[in-house]
Coordinates of C-alpha atoms in Angstrom, one line a residue:
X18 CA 89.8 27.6 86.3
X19 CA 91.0 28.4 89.9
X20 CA 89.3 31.4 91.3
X21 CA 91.1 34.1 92.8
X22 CA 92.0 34.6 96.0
X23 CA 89.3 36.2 98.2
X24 CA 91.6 38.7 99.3
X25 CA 93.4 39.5 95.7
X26 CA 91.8 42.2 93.9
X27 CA 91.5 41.1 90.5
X28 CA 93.5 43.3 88.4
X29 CA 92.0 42.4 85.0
X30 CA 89.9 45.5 83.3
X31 CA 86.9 46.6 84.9
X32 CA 83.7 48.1 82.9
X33 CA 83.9 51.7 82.3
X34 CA 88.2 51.2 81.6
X35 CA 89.8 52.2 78.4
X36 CA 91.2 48.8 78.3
X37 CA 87.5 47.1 79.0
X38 CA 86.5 49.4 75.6
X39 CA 89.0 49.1 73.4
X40 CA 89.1 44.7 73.9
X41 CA 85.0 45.0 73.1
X42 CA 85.1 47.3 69.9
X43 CA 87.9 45.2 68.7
X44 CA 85.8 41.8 69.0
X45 CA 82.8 43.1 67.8
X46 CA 85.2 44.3 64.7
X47 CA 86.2 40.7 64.6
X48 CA 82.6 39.2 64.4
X49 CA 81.3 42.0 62.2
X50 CA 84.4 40.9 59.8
X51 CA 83.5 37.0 60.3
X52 CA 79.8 37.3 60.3
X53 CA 79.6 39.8 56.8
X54 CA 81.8 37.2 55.3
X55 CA 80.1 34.2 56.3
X56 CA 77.0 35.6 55.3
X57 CA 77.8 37.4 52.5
X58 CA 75.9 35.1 49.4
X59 CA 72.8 34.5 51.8
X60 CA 70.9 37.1 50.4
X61 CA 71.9 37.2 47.2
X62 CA 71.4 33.2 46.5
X63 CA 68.8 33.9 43.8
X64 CA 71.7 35.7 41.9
X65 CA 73.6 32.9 41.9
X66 CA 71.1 30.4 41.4
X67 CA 70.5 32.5 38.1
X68 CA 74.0 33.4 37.4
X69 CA 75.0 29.2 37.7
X70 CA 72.2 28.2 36.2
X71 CA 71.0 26.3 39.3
X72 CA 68.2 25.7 41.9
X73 CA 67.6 27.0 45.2
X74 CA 69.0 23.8 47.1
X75 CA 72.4 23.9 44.9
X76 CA 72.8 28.0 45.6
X77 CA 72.1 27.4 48.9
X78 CA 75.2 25.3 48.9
X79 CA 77.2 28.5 48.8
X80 CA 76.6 29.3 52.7
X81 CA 76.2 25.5 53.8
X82 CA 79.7 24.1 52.7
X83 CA 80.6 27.7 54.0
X84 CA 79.5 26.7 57.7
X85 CA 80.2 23.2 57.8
X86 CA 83.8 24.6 56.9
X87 CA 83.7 26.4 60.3
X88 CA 81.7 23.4 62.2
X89 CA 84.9 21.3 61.1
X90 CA 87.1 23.1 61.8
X91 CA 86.3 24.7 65.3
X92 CA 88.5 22.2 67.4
X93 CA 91.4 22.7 65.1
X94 CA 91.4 26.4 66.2
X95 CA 90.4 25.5 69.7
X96 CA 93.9 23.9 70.3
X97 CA 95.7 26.5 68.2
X98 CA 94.4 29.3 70.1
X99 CA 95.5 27.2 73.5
X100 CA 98.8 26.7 72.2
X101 CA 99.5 30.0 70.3
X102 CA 97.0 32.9 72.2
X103 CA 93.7 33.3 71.2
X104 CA 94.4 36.8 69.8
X105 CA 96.8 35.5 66.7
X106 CA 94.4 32.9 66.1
X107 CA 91.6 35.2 66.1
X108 CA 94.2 37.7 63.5
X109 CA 95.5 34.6 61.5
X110 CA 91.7 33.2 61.2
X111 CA 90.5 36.9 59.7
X112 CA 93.5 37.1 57.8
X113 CA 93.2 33.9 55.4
X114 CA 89.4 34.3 55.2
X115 CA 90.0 37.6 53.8
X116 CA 92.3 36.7 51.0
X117 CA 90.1 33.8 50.4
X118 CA 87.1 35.9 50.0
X119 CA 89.1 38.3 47.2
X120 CA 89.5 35.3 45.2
X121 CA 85.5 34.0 45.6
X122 CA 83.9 36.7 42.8
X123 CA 86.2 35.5 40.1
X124 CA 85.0 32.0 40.3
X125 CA 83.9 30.9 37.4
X126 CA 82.4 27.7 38.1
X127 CA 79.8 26.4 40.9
X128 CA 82.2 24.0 42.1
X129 CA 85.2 26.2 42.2
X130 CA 82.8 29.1 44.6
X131 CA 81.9 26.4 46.8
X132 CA 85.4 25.4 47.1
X133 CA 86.6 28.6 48.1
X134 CA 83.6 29.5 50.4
X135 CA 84.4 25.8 52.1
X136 CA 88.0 26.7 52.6
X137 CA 86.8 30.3 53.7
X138 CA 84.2 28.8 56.3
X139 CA 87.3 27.0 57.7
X140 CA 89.3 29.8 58.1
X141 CA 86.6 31.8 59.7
X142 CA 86.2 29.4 62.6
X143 CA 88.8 30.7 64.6
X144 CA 87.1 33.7 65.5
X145 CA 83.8 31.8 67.4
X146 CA 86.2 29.3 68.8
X147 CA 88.6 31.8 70.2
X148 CA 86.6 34.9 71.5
X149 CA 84.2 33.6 74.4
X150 CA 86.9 32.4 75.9
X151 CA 89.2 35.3 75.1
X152 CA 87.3 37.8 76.6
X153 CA 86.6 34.9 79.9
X154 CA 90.1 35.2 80.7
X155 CA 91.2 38.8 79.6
X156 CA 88.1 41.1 81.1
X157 CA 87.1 40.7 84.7
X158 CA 84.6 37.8 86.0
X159 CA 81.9 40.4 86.9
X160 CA 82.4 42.3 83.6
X161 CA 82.9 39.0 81.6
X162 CA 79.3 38.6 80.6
X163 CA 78.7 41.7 79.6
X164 CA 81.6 42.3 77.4
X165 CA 80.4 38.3 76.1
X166 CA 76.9 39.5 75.3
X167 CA 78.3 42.8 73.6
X168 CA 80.4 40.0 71.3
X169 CA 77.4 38.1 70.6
X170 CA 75.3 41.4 69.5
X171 CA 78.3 41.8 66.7
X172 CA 77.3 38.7 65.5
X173 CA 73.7 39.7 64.1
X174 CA 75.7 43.6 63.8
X175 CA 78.0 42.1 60.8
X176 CA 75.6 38.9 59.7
X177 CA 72.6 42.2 59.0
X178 CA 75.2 44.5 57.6
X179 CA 77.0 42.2 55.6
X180 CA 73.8 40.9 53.7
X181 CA 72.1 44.3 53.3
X182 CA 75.8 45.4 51.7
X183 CA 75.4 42.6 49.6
X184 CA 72.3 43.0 48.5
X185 CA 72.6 46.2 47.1
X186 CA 76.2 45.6 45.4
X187 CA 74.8 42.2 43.8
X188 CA 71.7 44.8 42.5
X189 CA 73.7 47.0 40.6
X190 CA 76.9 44.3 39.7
X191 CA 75.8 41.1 40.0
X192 CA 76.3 38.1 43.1
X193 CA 80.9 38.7 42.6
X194 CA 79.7 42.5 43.3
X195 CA 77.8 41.5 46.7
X196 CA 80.9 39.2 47.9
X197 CA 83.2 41.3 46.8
X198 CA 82.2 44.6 49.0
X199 CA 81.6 42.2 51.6
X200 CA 85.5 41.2 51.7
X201 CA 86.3 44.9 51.7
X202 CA 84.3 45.2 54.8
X203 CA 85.8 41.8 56.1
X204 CA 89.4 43.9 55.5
X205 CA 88.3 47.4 57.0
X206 CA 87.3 45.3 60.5
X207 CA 90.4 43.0 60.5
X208 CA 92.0 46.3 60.6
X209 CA 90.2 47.6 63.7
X210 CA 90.9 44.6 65.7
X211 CA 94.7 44.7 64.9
X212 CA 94.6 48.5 65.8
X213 CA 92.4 48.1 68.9
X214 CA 93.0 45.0 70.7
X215 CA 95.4 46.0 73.5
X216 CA 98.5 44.9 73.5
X217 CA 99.9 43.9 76.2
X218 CA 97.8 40.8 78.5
X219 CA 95.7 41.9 81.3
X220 CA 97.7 41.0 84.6
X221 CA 96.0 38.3 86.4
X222 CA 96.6 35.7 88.7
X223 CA 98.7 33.0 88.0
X224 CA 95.9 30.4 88.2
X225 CA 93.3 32.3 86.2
X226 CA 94.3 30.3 83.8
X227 CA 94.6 26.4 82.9
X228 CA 97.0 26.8 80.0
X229 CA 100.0 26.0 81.8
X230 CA 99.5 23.0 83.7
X231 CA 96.6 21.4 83.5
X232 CA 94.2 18.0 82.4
X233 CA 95.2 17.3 78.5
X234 CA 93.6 17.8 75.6
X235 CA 91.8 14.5 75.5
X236 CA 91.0 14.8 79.4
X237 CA 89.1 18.6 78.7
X238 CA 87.5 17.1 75.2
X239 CA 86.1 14.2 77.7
X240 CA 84.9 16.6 79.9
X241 CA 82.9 19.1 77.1
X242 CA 81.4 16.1 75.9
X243 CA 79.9 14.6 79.1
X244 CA 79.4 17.2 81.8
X245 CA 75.8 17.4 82.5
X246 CA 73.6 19.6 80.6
X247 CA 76.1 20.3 77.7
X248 CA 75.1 17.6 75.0
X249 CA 72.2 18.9 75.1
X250 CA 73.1 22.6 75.2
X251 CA 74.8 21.5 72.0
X252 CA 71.4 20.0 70.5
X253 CA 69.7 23.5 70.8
X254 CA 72.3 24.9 69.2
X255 CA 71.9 22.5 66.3
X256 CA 68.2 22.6 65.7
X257 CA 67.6 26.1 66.1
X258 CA 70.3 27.5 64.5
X259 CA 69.0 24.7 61.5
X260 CA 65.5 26.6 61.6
X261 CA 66.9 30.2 61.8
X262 CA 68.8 29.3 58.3
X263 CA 66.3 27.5 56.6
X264 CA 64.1 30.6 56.8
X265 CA 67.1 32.5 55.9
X266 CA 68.3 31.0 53.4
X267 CA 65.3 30.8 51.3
X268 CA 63.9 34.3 52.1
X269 CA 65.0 36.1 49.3
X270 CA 63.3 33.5 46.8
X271 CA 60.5 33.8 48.7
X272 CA 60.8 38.0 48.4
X273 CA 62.0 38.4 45.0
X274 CA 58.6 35.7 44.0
X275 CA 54.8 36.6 43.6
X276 CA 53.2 37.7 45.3
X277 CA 56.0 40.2 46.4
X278 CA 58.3 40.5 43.3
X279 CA 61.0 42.6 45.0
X280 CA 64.6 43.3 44.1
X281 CA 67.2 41.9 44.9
X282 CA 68.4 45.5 46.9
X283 CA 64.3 45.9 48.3
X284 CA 64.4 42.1 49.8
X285 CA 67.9 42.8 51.3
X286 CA 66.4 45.2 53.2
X287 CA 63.9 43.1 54.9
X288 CA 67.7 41.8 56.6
X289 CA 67.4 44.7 58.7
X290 CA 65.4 42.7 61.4
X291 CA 68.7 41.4 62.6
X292 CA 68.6 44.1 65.2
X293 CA 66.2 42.7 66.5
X294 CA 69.0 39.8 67.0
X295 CA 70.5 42.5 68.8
X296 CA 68.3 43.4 70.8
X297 CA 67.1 39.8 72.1
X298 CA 71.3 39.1 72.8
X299 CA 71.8 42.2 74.4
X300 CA 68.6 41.2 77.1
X301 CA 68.6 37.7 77.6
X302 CA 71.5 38.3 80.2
X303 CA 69.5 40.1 82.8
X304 CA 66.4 38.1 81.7
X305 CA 68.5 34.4 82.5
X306 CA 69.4 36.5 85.9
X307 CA 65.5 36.8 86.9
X308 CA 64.0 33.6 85.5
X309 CA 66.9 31.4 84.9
X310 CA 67.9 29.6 82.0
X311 CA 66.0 27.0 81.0
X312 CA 63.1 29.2 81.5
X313 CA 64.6 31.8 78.8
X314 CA 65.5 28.9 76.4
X315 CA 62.1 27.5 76.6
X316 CA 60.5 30.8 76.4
X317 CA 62.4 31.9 73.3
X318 CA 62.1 28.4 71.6
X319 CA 58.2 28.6 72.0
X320 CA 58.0 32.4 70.6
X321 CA 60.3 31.6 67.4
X322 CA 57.8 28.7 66.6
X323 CA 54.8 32.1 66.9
X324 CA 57.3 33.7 64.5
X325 CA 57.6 30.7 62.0
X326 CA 54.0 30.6 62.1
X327 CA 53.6 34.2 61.3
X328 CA 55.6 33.4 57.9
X329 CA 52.7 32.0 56.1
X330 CA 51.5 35.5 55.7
X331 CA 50.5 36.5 52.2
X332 CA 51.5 40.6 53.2
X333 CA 54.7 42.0 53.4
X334 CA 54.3 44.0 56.7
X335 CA 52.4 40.6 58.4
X336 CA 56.2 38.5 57.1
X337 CA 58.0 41.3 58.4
X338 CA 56.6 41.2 62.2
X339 CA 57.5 37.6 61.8
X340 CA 60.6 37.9 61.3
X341 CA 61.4 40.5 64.2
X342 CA 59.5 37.5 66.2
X343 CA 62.1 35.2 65.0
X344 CA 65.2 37.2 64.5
X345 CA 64.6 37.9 68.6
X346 CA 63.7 34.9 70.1
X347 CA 66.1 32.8 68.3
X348 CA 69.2 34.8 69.4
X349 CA 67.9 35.1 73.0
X350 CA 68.3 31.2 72.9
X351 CA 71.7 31.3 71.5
X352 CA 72.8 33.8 74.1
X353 CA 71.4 31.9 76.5
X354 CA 73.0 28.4 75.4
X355 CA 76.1 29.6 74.5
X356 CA 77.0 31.3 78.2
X357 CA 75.4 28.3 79.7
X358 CA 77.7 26.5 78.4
X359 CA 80.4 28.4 79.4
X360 CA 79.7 28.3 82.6
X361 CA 79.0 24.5 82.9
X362 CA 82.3 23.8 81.2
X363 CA 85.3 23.4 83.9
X364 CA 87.7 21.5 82.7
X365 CA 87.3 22.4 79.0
X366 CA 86.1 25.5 78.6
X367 CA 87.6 26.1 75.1
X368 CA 86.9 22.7 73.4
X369 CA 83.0 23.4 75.7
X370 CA 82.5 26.5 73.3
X371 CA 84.0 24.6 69.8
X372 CA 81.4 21.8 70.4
X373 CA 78.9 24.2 70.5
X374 CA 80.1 26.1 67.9
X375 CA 80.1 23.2 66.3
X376 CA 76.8 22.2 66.8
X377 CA 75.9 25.5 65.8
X378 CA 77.1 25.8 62.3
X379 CA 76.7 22.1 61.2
X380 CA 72.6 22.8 61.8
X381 CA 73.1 25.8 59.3
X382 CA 75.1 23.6 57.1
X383 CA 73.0 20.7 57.5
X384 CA 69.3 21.8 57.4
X385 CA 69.5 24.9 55.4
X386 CA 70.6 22.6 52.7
X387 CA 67.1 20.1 53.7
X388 CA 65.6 22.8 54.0
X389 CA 66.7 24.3 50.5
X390 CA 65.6 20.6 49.2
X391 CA 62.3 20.8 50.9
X392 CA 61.8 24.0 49.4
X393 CA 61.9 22.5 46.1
X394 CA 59.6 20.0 46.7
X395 CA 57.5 21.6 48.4
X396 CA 57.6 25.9 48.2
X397 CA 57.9 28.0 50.8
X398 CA 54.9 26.4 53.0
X399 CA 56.7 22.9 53.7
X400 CA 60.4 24.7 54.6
X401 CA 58.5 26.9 56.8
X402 CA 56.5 23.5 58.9
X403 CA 60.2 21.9 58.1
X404 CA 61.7 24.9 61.1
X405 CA 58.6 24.5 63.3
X406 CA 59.7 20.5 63.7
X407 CA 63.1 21.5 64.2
X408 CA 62.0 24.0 67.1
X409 CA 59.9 21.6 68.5
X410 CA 62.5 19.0 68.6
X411 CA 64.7 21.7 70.2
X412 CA 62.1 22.3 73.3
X413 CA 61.9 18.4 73.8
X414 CA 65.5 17.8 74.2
X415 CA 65.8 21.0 76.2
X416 CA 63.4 19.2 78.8
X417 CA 66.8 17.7 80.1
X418 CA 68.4 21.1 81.1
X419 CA 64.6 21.5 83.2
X420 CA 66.8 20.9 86.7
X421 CA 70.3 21.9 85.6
X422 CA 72.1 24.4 88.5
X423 CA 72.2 27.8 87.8
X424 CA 75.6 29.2 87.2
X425 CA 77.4 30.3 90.6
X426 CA 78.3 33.7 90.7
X427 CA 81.2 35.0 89.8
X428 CA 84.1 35.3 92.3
X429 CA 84.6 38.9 93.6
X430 CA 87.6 40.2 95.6
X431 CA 86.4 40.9 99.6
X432 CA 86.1 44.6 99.0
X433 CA 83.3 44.8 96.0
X434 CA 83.3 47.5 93.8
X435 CA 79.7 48.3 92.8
X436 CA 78.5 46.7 89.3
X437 CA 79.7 49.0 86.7
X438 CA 76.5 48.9 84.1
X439 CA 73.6 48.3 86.7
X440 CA 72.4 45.5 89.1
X441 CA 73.9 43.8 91.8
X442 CA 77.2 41.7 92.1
X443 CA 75.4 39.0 92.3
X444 CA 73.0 39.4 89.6
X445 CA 76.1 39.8 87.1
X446 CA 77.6 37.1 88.6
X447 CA 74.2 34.9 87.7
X448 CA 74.3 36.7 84.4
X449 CA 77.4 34.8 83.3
X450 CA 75.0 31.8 83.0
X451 CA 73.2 34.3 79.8
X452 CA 76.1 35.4 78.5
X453 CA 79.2 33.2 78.8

């Protein structure tokens, strides 16, 4: 991406504009509408394990196919939303997941709910491989990050509501009840983003963006594949996110087990440490911006292993501060990663954040089903020391990103207005290397 002129004001919208708000409430609708969705049988898998007659590993099935669905299909959207706008991919994507999710509590078979939460997954992936770079192009550089980080918060936002709304529908109506109020959700935010979203396209400078003449497909694919630092941005992405969902996905067996015994509604609750997710998004921006990235990631890394470790507690409230250990650390990494990448993507920034996204959701897919399998051999003990090797896998390959640059700041037109939310230019600037 060419930067703009030094002495042309940017005219994209500025923190604090109407135009600034209405873009960010309508993404976070958009990944509260994916994230509830995607989510949605997570914590109600021991429902369905009962329901179909099933183990834990087969239930578990229900969010993996769901994910790898998305992992397979994130390049697909990637070139959709460069050809047709990322804002009718992100609609289209929203759109076919919801009708898909309507038909997913009248399944009747095992195989006939995976198929539809597989095809469902798919359609989802158009929202992750579309906004990042959405809001990279439509909000202003210096504002970029922060509108990115405010995304990434409505990631844990719909993935915590959509399970606690599950939870309680599956109590009183069974696991079609807890997807079914899930989809109604998934419809209520597809209808704020089509409502919100400006629009009209932020003016901007002709070269703000490489859509129109630029290196092909293959030649930005090459490049999000071999610029330094990114494979293995993509490997965190893949082994944490594996150890965040093998303690996910198994958490409401352990709950609803001895020596707990809760509901299915009660262990739903314990969901509600996804604002803690919040929370460790919304700060590992200005964090990066003091002690740089890899510092963050390692830091984070090391403190979701103390929260796997606290996991073998025997007492709810001991599991609980676990789990707000965890929920935080793990997406302070993924904040982190994912704007790094962004910002060490040139070329292909686009087919940069589908890799990762990628990455991301086949570790779900992949080890939370292991893990599920682990967890039948072994209990809730060996899927728990199954995440810690992840994690500790994650913090050896992140050794490589030990020397990596730190994002330049973002371009600013010669008269600079004064940061918006706090901080200097140049902090925000730095920040973009936290957030996207």
């Amino acid at each position: 991406m060419t930067a703009t002129s030094p002495t042309t004001p940017d005219p994209r919208p500025r923190a604090g504009s109407r135009a600034y708000r209405r873009t960010v409430v309508a993404l976070v609708a958009a990944a509260v509408a994916t994230f509830a969705q995607l989510w949605s049988v997570q914590p109600i898998l021991p429902a369905i394990a009962e329901g179909f007659d099933t183990s834990a590993s087969q239930a578990a099935l229900t969010v993996s196919v769901a994910t790898g669905g998305l992992a397979g299909f994130t390049l697909v959207w990637s070139g959709a939303a460069d050809r047709f706008g990322r804002a009718r991919v992100i609609t289209a994507s929203l759109l076919v997941a919801t009708l898909l999710g309507c038909a997913a509590p009248l399944a009747a078979d095992l195989w006939l709910l995976l198929a539809l939460r597989a095809l469902q997954g798919a359609a989802l992936g158009g929202v992750p491989a579309a906004a990042v770079s959405y809001l990279a192009e439509e909000i202003h550089p210096a504002d970029a990050p922060r509108a990115t980080g405010l995304y990434i918060a409505g990631n844990p936002l719909g993935g915590m509501g959509g399970r606690l709304l599950a939870g309680f529908a599956a109590d009183h109506g069974g696991w079609a009840w807890g997807i079914a109020a899930n989809t109604l959700l998934g419809l209520v935010a597809l209808a704020v983003f089509v409502l919100v979203l400006p629009r009209g396209r932020a003016p901007r400078p002709a070269t703000a963006s490489g859509r129109a003449a630029g290196p092909s497909l293959a030649a930005r694919l090459r490049s999000a594949l071999t610029a330094r630092g990114l494979p293995a941005l993509y490997a965190q992405a893949l082994l944490l996110m594996g150890a965040f969902m093998t303690v996910y996905n198994l958490l409401g067996f352990r709950l609803t087990a001895e020596p707990f015994g809760l509901s299915q509604a009660a262990a739903s609750l314990l969901f509600l440490s996804y604002t803690a997710g919040m929370l460790g998004s919304a700060v590992a921006g200005s964090a990066t911006a003091r002690f740089g990235g890899y510092a963050v990631l390692t830091v984070s890394t090391g403190l979701m292993a103390v929260g796997l470790a606290g996991l073998f507690a025997g007492v709810l409230v001991g599991l609980l501060a676990a789990l707000l250990v965890l929920t935080f650390s793990f997406f302070s990494a993924h904040a982190t990663a994912s704007a790094w990448v962004g910002s060490r993507a040139s070329a292909g920034r686009a087919q940069a954040m589908a890799l990762y996204t990628l990455a991301y959701y086949l570790g779900s897919s992949l080890f939370g089903w292991l893990g599920g399998l682990v967890y039948d051999a072994a209990g809730w003990n060996g899927a728990v020391l199954f995440a810690v090797g992840l994690c500790a896998a994650a913090a050896l390959v992140a050794l490589r990103l030990r020397r990596l640059p730190a994002p330049a700041p973002a371009q600013e037109p010669t008269k600079q207005t004064p940061d918006r939310c706090g901080g200097s230019a140049a902090a925000t600037g730095h920040g973009a290397g936290a957030r996207g």
